[in-house]
Amino acid sequence: MAALAEHAHKPPDLAAKRDHVATLNARYRHHSATAVLTGALNDPEAGKIAMVSSFGAESVALLHLVAMVDRKTPVLFIDTRLLFAETLTYQQEIAERLHLEDLRIIRADQAVLDKHDPYGALKLSDQDRCCDLRKTQPLENALRGFDGWITGRKRYQSATRANMDFFELEESTGRIKVNPLAHWGPDDVRAYMEENRLPKHPLVAQGYPSIGCAPCTSKVAPGEDPRAGRWRGQDKVECGIHFGPDGKPVRNTT
């Protein structure tokens, strides 16, 4: 199954969007996450924007910020059908607590799963195809009609994110990605959650500082990189929902 990005339609003219992204990054370079988020949601040129959230270990911080700025912001949650039960329960708890008014649960069509992963074995044999089937394609379908999306990615999380700006152009789709927490570190997230008395994902206390699908997430030992438990033993650091400059999904460090 070919990766989604390989047959995504590339907009004919991206020059104006590149200029707009550059202007936004210059304008908000020294601003706070709240200012970046507020600016993005109120920018008449930004168009329609959704937030994509995994409701993972650190997600509640950005979800809270979005709720404070505009609770009507569409929030897309990808249920791969392989998530921890704790994540599903946590998602419901946070959505109710923050009074999110437009939460959308995104899943792959069952007929597609039956065709391409009838026995549910891709998670063991081909993690990239599994991510493409259960995350990348459903998200791309859900984002149609949106001009941009908000992510919770941070520079400290991996080498592929080390130089990330507040605003990025996804050239394969023409959508703008907004990364309000790009410059936050683990201490910033922890402090924000404590100050606002936000509940932690229950698996964090059990040794899971980064949480994805259950089959591909393991506990992290003290001193390990926080994302060491994601796809442990594989040359893979991303699920593929984010595209690189070449228009292909980012999945590994090369």
CSV table of C-alpha atoms in Angstrom, one decimal:
chain,number,residue,atom,x,y,z
A,1,MET,CA,0.0,0.0,0.0
A,2,ALA,CA,1.6,3.2,-1.1
A,3,ALA,CA,2.1,6.0,1.5
A,4,LEU,CA,-0.6,8.6,1.4
A,5,ALA,CA,1.7,11.4,0.8
A,6,GLU,CA,2.9,9.9,-2.5
A,7,HIS,CA,-0.4,10.5,-4.1
A,8,ALA,CA,-1.5,13.7,-2.3
A,9,HIS,CA,-2.4,16.5,-4.6
A,10,LYS,CA,0.2,19.3,-4.4
A,11,PRO,CA,-1.2,22.8,-4.6
A,12,PRO,CA,0.0,24.6,-7.7
A,13,ASP,CA,1.1,27.8,-6.0
A,14,LEU,CA,2.7,27.7,-2.6
A,15,ALA,CA,4.8,30.9,-2.8
A,16,ALA,CA,2.2,33.1,-1.0
A,17,LYS,CA,1.7,30.5,1.7
A,18,ARG,CA,5.5,30.3,2.3
A,19,ASP,CA,5.7,34.1,2.6
A,20,HIS,CA,2.8,34.0,5.0
A,21,VAL,CA,4.4,31.4,7.2
A,22,ALA,CA,7.7,33.3,7.2
A,23,THR,CA,5.8,36.5,8.2
A,24,LEU,CA,4.0,34.7,11.1
A,25,ASN,CA,7.3,33.2,12.4
A,26,ALA,CA,8.9,36.6,12.3
A,27,ARG,CA,5.9,38.2,14.0
A,28,TYR,CA,5.6,35.7,16.9
A,29,ARG,CA,9.3,34.7,17.3
A,30,HIS,CA,9.5,36.0,20.8
A,31,HIS,CA,5.8,35.5,21.8
A,32,SER,CA,4.2,33.1,24.2
A,33,ALA,CA,2.4,29.9,23.3
A,34,THR,CA,-0.9,31.6,24.1
A,35,ALA,CA,-0.1,34.5,21.8
A,36,VAL,CA,0.8,32.1,19.0
A,37,LEU,CA,-2.4,30.1,19.4
A,38,THR,CA,-4.6,33.2,19.7
A,39,GLY,CA,-3.0,34.7,16.6
A,40,ALA,CA,-3.4,31.5,14.6
A,41,LEU,CA,-7.1,31.1,15.5
A,42,ASN,CA,-7.9,34.7,14.8
A,43,ASP,CA,-5.8,35.2,11.7
A,44,PRO,CA,-8.2,35.9,8.8
A,45,GLU,CA,-5.6,34.5,6.3
A,46,ALA,CA,-5.3,31.3,8.3
A,47,GLY,CA,-8.7,29.9,7.3
A,48,LYS,CA,-10.3,27.0,9.1
A,49,ILE,CA,-8.0,25.4,11.7
A,50,ALA,CA,-8.4,22.2,13.7
A,51,MET,CA,-6.4,20.8,16.6
A,52,VAL,CA,-5.1,17.2,16.4
A,53,SER,CA,-4.5,15.6,19.8
A,54,SER,CA,-3.4,12.1,20.9
A,55,PHE,CA,-4.6,12.8,24.5
A,56,GLY,CA,-1.2,11.5,25.5
A,57,ALA,CA,1.2,12.2,28.3
A,58,GLU,CA,1.5,16.0,27.7
A,59,SER,CA,-1.6,16.7,25.6
A,60,VAL,CA,-3.7,18.2,28.3
A,61,ALA,CA,-1.5,21.3,28.5
A,62,LEU,CA,-2.2,22.4,24.9
A,63,LEU,CA,-5.8,21.2,25.1
A,64,HIS,CA,-6.3,23.5,28.1
A,65,LEU,CA,-4.7,26.4,26.2
A,66,VAL,CA,-7.0,25.8,23.2
A,67,ALA,CA,-10.1,25.6,25.5
A,68,MET,CA,-9.1,28.9,27.0
A,69,VAL,CA,-8.8,30.6,23.6
A,70,ASP,CA,-11.8,29.0,21.9
A,71,ARG,CA,-13.7,25.9,23.1
A,72,LYS,CA,-15.3,25.6,19.7
A,73,THR,CA,-12.0,24.8,18.0
A,74,PRO,CA,-12.5,21.3,16.3
A,75,VAL,CA,-10.3,18.8,18.1
A,76,LEU,CA,-9.5,15.6,16.2
A,77,PHE,CA,-8.6,12.5,18.1
A,78,ILE,CA,-7.4,9.5,16.1
A,79,ASP,CA,-8.6,6.2,17.6
A,80,THR,CA,-6.5,3.6,16.0
A,81,ARG,CA,-8.4,0.8,17.8
A,82,LEU,CA,-5.0,-0.1,19.2
A,83,LEU,CA,-4.8,2.5,22.0
A,84,PHE,CA,-4.4,1.8,25.7
A,85,ALA,CA,-7.8,1.6,27.5
A,86,GLU,CA,-6.4,4.2,29.8
A,87,THR,CA,-6.0,6.6,26.9
A,88,LEU,CA,-9.6,6.2,25.9
A,89,THR,CA,-10.9,6.8,29.4
A,90,TYR,CA,-8.5,9.8,29.8
A,91,GLN,CA,-9.8,11.3,26.5
A,92,GLN,CA,-13.3,11.3,27.8
A,93,GLU,CA,-12.4,12.7,31.1
A,94,ILE,CA,-10.4,15.6,29.6
A,95,ALA,CA,-13.0,16.4,27.0
A,96,GLU,CA,-15.6,16.8,29.7
A,97,ARG,CA,-13.4,18.7,32.1
A,98,LEU,CA,-12.4,21.2,29.5
A,99,HIS,CA,-15.8,21.5,27.9
A,100,LEU,CA,-14.5,20.8,24.4
A,101,GLU,CA,-17.4,21.6,22.1
A,102,ASP,CA,-16.3,20.0,18.9
A,103,LEU,CA,-14.4,16.8,19.6
A,104,ARG,CA,-14.3,14.5,16.6
A,105,ILE,CA,-13.2,10.8,17.0
A,106,ILE,CA,-11.4,9.7,13.9
A,107,ARG,CA,-11.1,6.1,12.9
A,108,ALA,CA,-10.1,4.1,9.8
A,109,ASP,CA,-13.0,2.7,7.9
A,110,GLN,CA,-13.6,-0.9,9.0
A,111,ALA,CA,-13.8,-2.1,5.4
A,112,VAL,CA,-10.4,-0.6,4.8
A,113,LEU,CA,-9.0,-2.4,7.8
A,114,ASP,CA,-10.6,-5.7,6.8
A,115,LYS,CA,-9.0,-5.4,3.3
A,116,HIS,CA,-5.5,-4.4,4.3
A,117,ASP,CA,-5.1,-5.7,7.8
A,118,PRO,CA,-7.7,-8.5,8.2
A,119,TYR,CA,-5.9,-10.3,11.0
A,120,GLY,CA,-4.6,-7.1,12.8
A,121,ALA,CA,-1.0,-8.4,12.3
A,122,LEU,CA,0.5,-5.3,10.6
A,123,LYS,CA,1.4,-3.9,14.1
A,124,LEU,CA,3.9,-6.8,14.4
A,125,SER,CA,5.2,-7.1,10.8
A,126,ASP,CA,5.1,-3.6,9.3
A,127,GLN,CA,4.7,-0.7,11.7
A,128,ASP,CA,4.9,2.0,9.0
A,129,ARG,CA,2.1,0.4,7.0
A,130,CYS,CA,0.1,0.0,10.2
A,131,CYS,CA,0.5,3.7,11.1
A,132,ASP,CA,-0.3,4.7,7.5
A,133,LEU,CA,-3.5,2.7,7.6
A,134,ARG,CA,-4.7,3.6,11.1
A,135,LYS,CA,-3.4,7.1,11.5
A,136,THR,CA,-2.1,8.9,8.5
A,137,GLN,CA,-4.9,8.1,6.1
A,138,PRO,CA,-7.8,8.7,8.5
A,139,LEU,CA,-6.2,12.0,9.6
A,140,GLU,CA,-5.8,13.2,6.1
A,141,ASN,CA,-9.4,12.4,5.4
A,142,ALA,CA,-10.5,14.3,8.5
A,143,LEU,CA,-8.3,17.3,7.7
A,144,ARG,CA,-9.9,17.8,4.3
A,145,GLY,CA,-11.7,21.1,4.4
A,146,PHE,CA,-9.3,22.6,6.9
A,147,ASP,CA,-6.6,25.1,6.0
A,148,GLY,CA,-4.4,24.3,9.0
A,149,TRP,CA,-3.9,22.3,12.1
A,150,ILE,CA,-2.5,22.7,15.6
A,151,THR,CA,0.0,20.2,17.0
A,152,GLY,CA,1.5,19.6,20.4
A,153,ARG,CA,5.0,18.9,19.0
A,154,LYS,CA,8.0,20.3,20.8
A,155,ARG,CA,11.7,20.7,19.8
A,156,TYR,CA,13.1,18.7,22.7
A,157,GLN,CA,11.2,15.5,21.7
A,158,SER,CA,13.4,14.2,18.9
A,159,ALA,CA,16.0,15.1,16.4
A,160,THR,CA,13.4,15.5,13.7
A,161,ARG,CA,11.8,18.3,15.7
A,162,ALA,CA,14.9,20.1,16.9
A,163,ASN,CA,14.6,23.1,14.6
A,164,MET,CA,10.8,23.3,14.4
A,165,ASP,CA,9.2,26.8,14.2
A,166,PHE,CA,5.9,28.0,15.5
A,167,PHE,CA,4.4,27.9,12.0
A,168,GLU,CA,5.2,25.4,9.2
A,169,LEU,CA,3.9,24.9,5.7
A,170,GLU,CA,3.0,21.3,4.9
A,171,GLU,CA,3.9,21.6,1.2
A,172,SER,CA,2.3,18.3,0.2
A,173,THR,CA,-1.1,19.6,1.2
A,174,GLY,CA,-0.8,23.4,1.4
A,175,ARG,CA,-1.9,23.4,5.0
A,176,ILE,CA,-0.2,25.4,7.8
A,177,LYS,CA,0.8,23.6,10.9
A,178,VAL,CA,0.8,25.6,14.2
A,179,ASN,CA,3.2,24.4,16.9
A,180,PRO,CA,2.5,26.7,19.9
A,181,LEU,CA,4.6,24.6,22.3
A,182,ALA,CA,7.6,24.3,20.0
A,183,HIS,CA,9.9,25.9,22.6
A,184,TRP,CA,8.5,24.3,25.7
A,185,GLY,CA,10.6,21.8,27.6
A,186,PRO,CA,9.4,19.1,30.0
A,187,ASP,CA,9.6,21.4,33.0
A,188,ASP,CA,7.4,24.0,31.2
A,189,VAL,CA,4.7,21.4,30.5
A,190,ARG,CA,5.0,20.0,34.1
A,191,ALA,CA,4.7,23.5,35.6
A,192,TYR,CA,1.7,24.5,33.4
A,193,MET,CA,-0.1,21.3,34.4
A,194,GLU,CA,0.5,21.8,38.1
A,195,GLU,CA,-0.4,25.5,38.0
A,196,ASN,CA,-3.7,24.7,36.3
A,197,ARG,CA,-4.3,21.5,38.3
A,198,LEU,CA,-4.7,19.4,35.1
A,199,PRO,CA,-4.9,15.6,35.5
A,200,LYS,CA,-2.1,13.5,34.2
A,201,HIS,CA,-2.5,10.6,31.9
A,202,PRO,CA,-2.7,7.6,34.3
A,203,LEU,CA,0.1,5.7,32.4
A,204,VAL,CA,2.7,8.4,33.1
A,205,ALA,CA,3.0,7.3,36.7
A,206,GLN,CA,3.6,3.8,35.5
A,207,GLY,CA,6.7,4.7,33.5
A,208,TYR,CA,5.2,5.8,30.1
A,209,PRO,CA,6.4,9.5,29.4
A,210,SER,CA,5.3,9.2,25.8
A,211,ILE,CA,2.2,7.2,24.9
A,212,GLY,CA,1.0,5.9,21.6
A,213,CYS,CA,-0.6,2.6,20.5
A,214,ALA,CA,-0.3,-0.2,23.1
A,215,PRO,CA,1.5,-2.7,20.9
A,216,CYS,CA,4.2,-0.2,20.0
A,217,THR,CA,4.7,1.6,23.4
A,218,SER,CA,6.8,0.3,26.2
A,219,LYS,CA,7.9,1.7,29.6
A,220,VAL,CA,11.0,4.0,29.7
A,221,ALA,CA,13.7,3.4,32.2
A,222,PRO,CA,15.1,6.3,34.3
A,223,GLY,CA,17.7,8.3,32.2
A,224,GLU,CA,16.3,7.1,28.9
A,225,ASP,CA,15.0,9.5,26.3
A,226,PRO,CA,11.3,10.1,26.9
A,227,ARG,CA,10.4,8.7,23.5
A,228,ALA,CA,12.6,5.6,23.8
A,229,GLY,CA,9.6,3.5,24.5
A,230,ARG,CA,8.0,4.4,21.1
A,231,TRP,CA,8.7,1.7,18.5
A,232,ARG,CA,11.5,0.3,20.7
A,233,GLY,CA,14.1,-1.5,18.7
A,234,GLN,CA,12.9,0.0,15.4
A,235,ASP,CA,14.4,2.7,13.2
A,236,LYS,CA,11.3,4.7,13.7
A,237,VAL,CA,10.7,7.9,15.7
A,238,GLU,CA,7.5,9.3,14.1
A,239,CYS,CA,4.1,7.7,13.2
A,240,GLY,CA,4.0,9.4,9.8
A,241,ILE,CA,1.2,12.0,10.2
A,242,HIS,CA,3.8,14.8,9.8
A,243,PHE,CA,5.3,15.3,6.4
A,244,GLY,CA,8.9,16.4,5.7
A,245,PRO,CA,10.1,18.9,3.1
A,246,ASP,CA,10.1,16.1,0.5
A,247,GLY,CA,6.4,15.6,1.0
A,248,LYS,CA,6.9,12.2,2.5
A,249,PRO,CA,5.8,11.1,6.0
A,250,VAL,CA,8.4,11.5,8.7
A,251,ARG,CA,9.0,8.2,10.4
A,252,ASN,CA,12.7,7.8,11.1
A,253,THR,CA,15.8,9.8,11.7
A,254,THR,CA,17.2,9.4,8.1
